[in-house]
Coordinates of C-alpha atoms in Angstrom, one line a residue:
X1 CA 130.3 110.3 212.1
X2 CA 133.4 112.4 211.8
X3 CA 136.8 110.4 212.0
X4 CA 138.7 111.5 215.1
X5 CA 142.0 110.7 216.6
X6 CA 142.4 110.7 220.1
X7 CA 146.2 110.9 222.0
X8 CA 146.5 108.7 224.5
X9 CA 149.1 109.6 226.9
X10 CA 150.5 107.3 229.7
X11 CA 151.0 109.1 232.9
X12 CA 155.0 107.9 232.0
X13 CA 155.0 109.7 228.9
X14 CA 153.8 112.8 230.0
X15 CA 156.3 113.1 233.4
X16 CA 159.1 112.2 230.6
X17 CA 157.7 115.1 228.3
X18 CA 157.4 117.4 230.6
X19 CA 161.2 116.8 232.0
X20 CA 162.2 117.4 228.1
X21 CA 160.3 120.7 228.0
X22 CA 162.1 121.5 231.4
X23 CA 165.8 121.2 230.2
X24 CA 164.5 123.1 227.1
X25 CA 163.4 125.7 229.1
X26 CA 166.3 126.1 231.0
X27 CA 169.0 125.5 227.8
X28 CA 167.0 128.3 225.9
X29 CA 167.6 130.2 229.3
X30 CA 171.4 129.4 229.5
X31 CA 172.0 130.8 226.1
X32 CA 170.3 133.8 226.6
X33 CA 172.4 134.8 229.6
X34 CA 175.8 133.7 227.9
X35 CA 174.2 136.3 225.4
X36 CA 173.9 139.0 227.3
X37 CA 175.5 139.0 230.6
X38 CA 173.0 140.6 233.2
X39 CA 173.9 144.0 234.5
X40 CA 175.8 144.7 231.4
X41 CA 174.6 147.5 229.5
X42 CA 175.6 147.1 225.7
X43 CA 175.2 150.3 224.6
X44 CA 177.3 152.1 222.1
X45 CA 180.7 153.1 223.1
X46 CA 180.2 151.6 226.9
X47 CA 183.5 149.5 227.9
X48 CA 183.2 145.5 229.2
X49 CA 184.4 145.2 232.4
X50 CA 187.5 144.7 233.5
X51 CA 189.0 141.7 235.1
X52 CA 190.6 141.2 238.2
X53 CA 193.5 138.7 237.5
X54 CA 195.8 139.3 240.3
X55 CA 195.5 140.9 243.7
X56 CA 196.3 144.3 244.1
X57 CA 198.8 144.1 246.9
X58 CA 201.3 146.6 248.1
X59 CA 205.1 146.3 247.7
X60 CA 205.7 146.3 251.5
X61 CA 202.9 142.9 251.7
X62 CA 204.5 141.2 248.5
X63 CA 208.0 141.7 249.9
X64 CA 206.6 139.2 253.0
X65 CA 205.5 137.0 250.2
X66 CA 207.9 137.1 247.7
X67 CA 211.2 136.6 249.4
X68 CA 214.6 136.6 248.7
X69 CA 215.4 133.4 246.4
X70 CA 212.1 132.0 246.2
X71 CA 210.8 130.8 242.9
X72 CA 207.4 132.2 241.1
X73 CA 205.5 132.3 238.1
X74 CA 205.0 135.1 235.7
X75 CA 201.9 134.8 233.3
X76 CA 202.1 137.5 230.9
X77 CA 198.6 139.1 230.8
X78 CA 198.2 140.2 226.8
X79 CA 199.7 136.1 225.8
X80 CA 198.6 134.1 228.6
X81 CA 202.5 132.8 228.3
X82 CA 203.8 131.9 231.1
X83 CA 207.3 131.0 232.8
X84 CA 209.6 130.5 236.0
X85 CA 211.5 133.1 237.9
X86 CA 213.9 132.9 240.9
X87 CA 214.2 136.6 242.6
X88 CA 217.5 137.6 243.4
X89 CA 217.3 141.0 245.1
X90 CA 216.0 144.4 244.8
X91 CA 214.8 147.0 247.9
X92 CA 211.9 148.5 246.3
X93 CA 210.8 146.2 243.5
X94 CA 211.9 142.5 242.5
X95 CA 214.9 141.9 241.0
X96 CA 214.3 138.7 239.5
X97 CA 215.8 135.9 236.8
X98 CA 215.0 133.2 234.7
X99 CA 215.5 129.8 236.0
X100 CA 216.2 128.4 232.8
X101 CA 216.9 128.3 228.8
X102 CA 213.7 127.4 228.3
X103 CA 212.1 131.0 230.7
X104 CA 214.1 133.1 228.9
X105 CA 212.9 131.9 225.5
X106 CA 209.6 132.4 226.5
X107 CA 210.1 135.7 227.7
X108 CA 212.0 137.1 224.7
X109 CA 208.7 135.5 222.5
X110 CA 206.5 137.3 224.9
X111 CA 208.8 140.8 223.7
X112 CA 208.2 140.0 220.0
X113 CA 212.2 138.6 219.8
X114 CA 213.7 142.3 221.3
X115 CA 214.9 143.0 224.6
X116 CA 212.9 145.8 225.7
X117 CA 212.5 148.6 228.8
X118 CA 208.6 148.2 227.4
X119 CA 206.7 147.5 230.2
X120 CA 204.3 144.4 230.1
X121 CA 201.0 144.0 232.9
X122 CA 202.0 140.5 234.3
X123 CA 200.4 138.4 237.2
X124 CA 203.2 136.7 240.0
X125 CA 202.2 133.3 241.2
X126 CA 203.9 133.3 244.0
X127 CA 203.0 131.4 247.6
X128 CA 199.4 130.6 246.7
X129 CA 198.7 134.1 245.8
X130 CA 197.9 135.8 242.6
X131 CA 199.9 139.3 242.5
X132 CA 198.9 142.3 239.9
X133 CA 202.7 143.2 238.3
X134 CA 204.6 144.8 236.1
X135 CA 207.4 144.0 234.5
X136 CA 210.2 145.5 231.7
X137 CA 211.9 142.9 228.8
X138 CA 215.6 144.3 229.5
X139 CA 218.5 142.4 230.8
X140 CA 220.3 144.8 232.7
X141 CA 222.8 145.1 236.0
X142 CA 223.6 141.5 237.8
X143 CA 223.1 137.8 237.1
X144 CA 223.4 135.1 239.3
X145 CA 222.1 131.7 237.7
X146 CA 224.3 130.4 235.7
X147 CA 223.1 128.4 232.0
X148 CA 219.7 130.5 231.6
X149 CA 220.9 132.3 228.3
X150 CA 220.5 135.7 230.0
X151 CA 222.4 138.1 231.4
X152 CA 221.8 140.0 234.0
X153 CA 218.5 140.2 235.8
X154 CA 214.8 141.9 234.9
X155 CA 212.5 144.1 237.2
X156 CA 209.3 143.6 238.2
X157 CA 206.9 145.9 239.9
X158 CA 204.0 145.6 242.5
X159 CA 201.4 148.8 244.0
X160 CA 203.7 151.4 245.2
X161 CA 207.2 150.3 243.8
X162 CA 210.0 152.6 243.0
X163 CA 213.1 152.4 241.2
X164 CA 216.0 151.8 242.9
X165 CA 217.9 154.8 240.7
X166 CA 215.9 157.6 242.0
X167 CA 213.4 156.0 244.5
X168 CA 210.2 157.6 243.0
X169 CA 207.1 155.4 241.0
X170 CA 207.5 154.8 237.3
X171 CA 204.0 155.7 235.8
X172 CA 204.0 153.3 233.1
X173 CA 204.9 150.0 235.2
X174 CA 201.6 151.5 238.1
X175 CA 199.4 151.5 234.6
X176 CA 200.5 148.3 233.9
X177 CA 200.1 146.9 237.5
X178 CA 196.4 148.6 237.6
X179 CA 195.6 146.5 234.2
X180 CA 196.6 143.5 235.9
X181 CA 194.8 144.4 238.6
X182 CA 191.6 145.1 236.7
X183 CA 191.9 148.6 238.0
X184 CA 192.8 150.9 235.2
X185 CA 189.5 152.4 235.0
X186 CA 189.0 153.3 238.5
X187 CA 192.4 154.5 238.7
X188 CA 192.2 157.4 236.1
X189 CA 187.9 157.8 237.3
X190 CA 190.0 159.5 240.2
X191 CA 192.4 161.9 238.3
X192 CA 192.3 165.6 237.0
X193 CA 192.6 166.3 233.4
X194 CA 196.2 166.5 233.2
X195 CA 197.1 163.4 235.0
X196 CA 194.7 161.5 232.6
X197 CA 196.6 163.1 229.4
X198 CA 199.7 162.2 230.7
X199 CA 198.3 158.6 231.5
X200 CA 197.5 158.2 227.6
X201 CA 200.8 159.9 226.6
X202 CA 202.6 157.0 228.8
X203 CA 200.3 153.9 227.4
X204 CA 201.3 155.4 223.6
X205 CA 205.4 155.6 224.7
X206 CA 204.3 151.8 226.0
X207 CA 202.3 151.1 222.9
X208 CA 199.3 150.2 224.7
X209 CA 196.3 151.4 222.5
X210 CA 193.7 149.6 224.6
X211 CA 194.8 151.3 227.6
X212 CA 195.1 154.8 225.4
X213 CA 191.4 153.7 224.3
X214 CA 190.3 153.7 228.0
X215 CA 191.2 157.6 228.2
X216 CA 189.4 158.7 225.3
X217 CA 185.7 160.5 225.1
X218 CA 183.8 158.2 223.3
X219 CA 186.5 156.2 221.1
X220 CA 186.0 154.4 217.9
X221 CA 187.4 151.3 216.3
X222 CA 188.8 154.1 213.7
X223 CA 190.4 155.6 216.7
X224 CA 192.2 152.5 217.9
X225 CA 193.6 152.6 213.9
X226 CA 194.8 155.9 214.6
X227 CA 196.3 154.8 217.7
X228 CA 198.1 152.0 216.5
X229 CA 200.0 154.1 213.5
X230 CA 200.9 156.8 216.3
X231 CA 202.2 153.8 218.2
X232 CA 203.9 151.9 215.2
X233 CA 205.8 154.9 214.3
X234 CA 207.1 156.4 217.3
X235 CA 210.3 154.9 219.9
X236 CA 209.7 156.7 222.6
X237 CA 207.4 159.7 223.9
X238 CA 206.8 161.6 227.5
X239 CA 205.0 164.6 228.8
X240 CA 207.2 167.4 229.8
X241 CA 204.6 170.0 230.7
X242 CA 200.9 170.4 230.6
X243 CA 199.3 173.9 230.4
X244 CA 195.5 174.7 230.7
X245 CA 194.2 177.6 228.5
X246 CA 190.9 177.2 230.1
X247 CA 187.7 177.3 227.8
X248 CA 184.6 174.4 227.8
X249 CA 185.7 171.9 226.7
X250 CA 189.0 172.7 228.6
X251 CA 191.8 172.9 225.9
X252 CA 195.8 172.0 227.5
X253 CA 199.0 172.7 225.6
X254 CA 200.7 169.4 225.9
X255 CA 204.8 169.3 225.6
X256 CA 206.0 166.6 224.4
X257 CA 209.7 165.0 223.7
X258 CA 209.4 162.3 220.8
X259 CA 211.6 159.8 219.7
X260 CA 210.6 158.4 216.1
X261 CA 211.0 154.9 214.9
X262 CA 214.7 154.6 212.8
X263 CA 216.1 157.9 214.5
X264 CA 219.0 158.4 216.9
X265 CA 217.3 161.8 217.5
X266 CA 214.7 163.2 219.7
X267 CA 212.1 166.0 218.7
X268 CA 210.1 168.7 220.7
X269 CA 206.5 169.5 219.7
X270 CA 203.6 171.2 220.9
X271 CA 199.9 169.2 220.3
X272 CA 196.6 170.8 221.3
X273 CA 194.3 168.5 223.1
X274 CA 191.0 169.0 224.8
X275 CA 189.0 167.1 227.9
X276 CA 185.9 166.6 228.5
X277 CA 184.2 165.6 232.3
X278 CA 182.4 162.5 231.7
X279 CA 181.0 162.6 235.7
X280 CA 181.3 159.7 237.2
X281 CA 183.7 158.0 234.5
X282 CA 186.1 161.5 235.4
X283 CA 188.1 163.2 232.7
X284 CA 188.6 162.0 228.8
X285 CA 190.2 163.5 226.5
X286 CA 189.0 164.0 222.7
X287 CA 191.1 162.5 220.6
X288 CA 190.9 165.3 217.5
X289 CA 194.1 166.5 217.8
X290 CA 196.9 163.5 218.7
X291 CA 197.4 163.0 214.9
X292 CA 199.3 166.3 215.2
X293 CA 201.8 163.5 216.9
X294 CA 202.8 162.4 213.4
X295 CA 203.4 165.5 211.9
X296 CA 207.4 165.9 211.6
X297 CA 207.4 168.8 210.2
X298 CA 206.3 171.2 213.1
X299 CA 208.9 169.4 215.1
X300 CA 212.0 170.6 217.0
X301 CA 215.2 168.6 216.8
X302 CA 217.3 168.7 220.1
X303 CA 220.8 167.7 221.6
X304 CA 219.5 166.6 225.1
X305 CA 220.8 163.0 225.6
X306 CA 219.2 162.3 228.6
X307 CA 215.9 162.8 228.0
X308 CA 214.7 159.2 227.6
X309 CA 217.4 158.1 230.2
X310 CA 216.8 154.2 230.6
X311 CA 218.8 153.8 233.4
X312 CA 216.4 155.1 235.3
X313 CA 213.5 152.7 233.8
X314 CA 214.6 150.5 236.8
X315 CA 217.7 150.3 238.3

């Protein structure tokens, strides 16, 4: 007779081994979500989705929340850093200051060391709320607390604020309020071709690449490279006029007024760019053409002063 080996199992054993078998079941489960996150298609060149990290309110409802001398907290969205403001003033955006040595330290390491009109997406703690911001690096105008090592006051800006100057929306600080809003891409889904090359015109002048990224047809890490040395070696850039010349893919004339890094003078060019209608992800534009940017040597000098005029950023 063959030797055989029987397994006897208690009914004890087998509720305890089938328990283990359950959590491994459900671990192997776990992973595999944390993996891939369901509904998320990870196809090539498709974007992650964007997060909501403060509310998109109106000026006119953060005014109600955000008075006059009340204290908040600004976390910078790109660092996660993070420190105290008191706001001072300001009709249609926050005029606001640092409450102490220690804010305005962080703020300056949150602007690389420089001052700057650049403007950064921010979120406002503020009265229990979390508020989608922007917000420039400059101290400029007014200062009323005394011993925070800055002088002067900062601007931030909600939905629908204006400068004080001129009383229209800055561009830039909406883009940066729709990225703290996890907005961005619904914002420019809803715009014509020209808005949208203007919108990546402003995140370059911003230096922004992953907002630029978000207006291109299909972009590539290689693309982002190019981005960041158009972004590196320019000061300042705008839009002065957009012309269609029709065709499929649509091809614009775009205007621009550059200011290169280490020069006191600013430069006219022409760049060709065209767009592409992606359907429901709107207008992109294809990026052959931007590294036309660079090229000094089909640039224009010009006397205009008051071309970048930062007083207008947002007094």
């Amino acid at each position: 007779m063959r030797n055989s080996v029987f397994l006897i199992v208690k009914p004890r054993q087998l509720l305890r081994l089938l328990v283990v078998l359950a959590c491994l079941i459900t671990i192997i489960n776990v992973v595999r979500e944390n993996i891939k996150p369901p509904g998320i298609d990870l196809q090539p060149h498709s974007e992650p989705p964007e997060i909501e990290r403060g509310e998109f309110l109106s000026w006119e409802e953060v005014d109600k929340i955000f008075h006059r001398y009340t204290n908040a907290t600004v976390v910078d969205v790109d660092t996660s850093l993070s420190f105290r403001v008191q706001r001072r003033g300001g009709t249609y955006h926050a005029d606001v200051e640092p409450l102490t040595t220690r804010d305005t330290a962080i703020l300056k390491v949150i602007y690389n060391g420089q001052w700057s009109w650049k403007r950064k997406a921010v979120v406002v703690e503020v009265g229990g709320r979390r508020i989608a911001a922007s917000m420039n690096g400059m101290p400029h105008g007014s200062g009323a607390i005394r011993g925070n090592d800055f002088e002067g006051h900062f601007c931030i800006h909600f939905r629908d604020s204006k400068v004080h100057q001129s009383g229209k929306e800055k561009l830039a600080h909406q883009m940066m309020v729709w990225k703290a809003a996890g907005k961005f891409r619904q914002m420019i889904t809803a715009m014509g071709p020209e808005e949208v090359i203007e919108v990546l015109i402003t995140a370059l002048d911003q230096q922004d690449v992953t907002l630029a990224l978000k207006t291109l047809h299909k972009p590539t890490d290689n693309r982002r490279a190019d981005l960041e040395s158009i972004a590196a070696q320019i000061s300042r850039i705008k839009v002065q006029r957009i012309r269609s010349e029709g065709g499929s893919p649509e091809t614009f004339w775009v205007y621009l007024t550059i200011r290169y890094q280490e020069s006191s003078k600013d430069s006219e060019k022409k760049i060709v760019l065209q767009v592409v209608n992606e359907g429901k992800a709107g207008y992109k534009v294809i990026s052959d053409g931007l590294e036309e940017i660079l090229n000094r040597k089909t640039s224009v000098e010009i006397t205009d002063t008051h071309i970048f005029d930062e007083t207008d950023d947002c007094n």
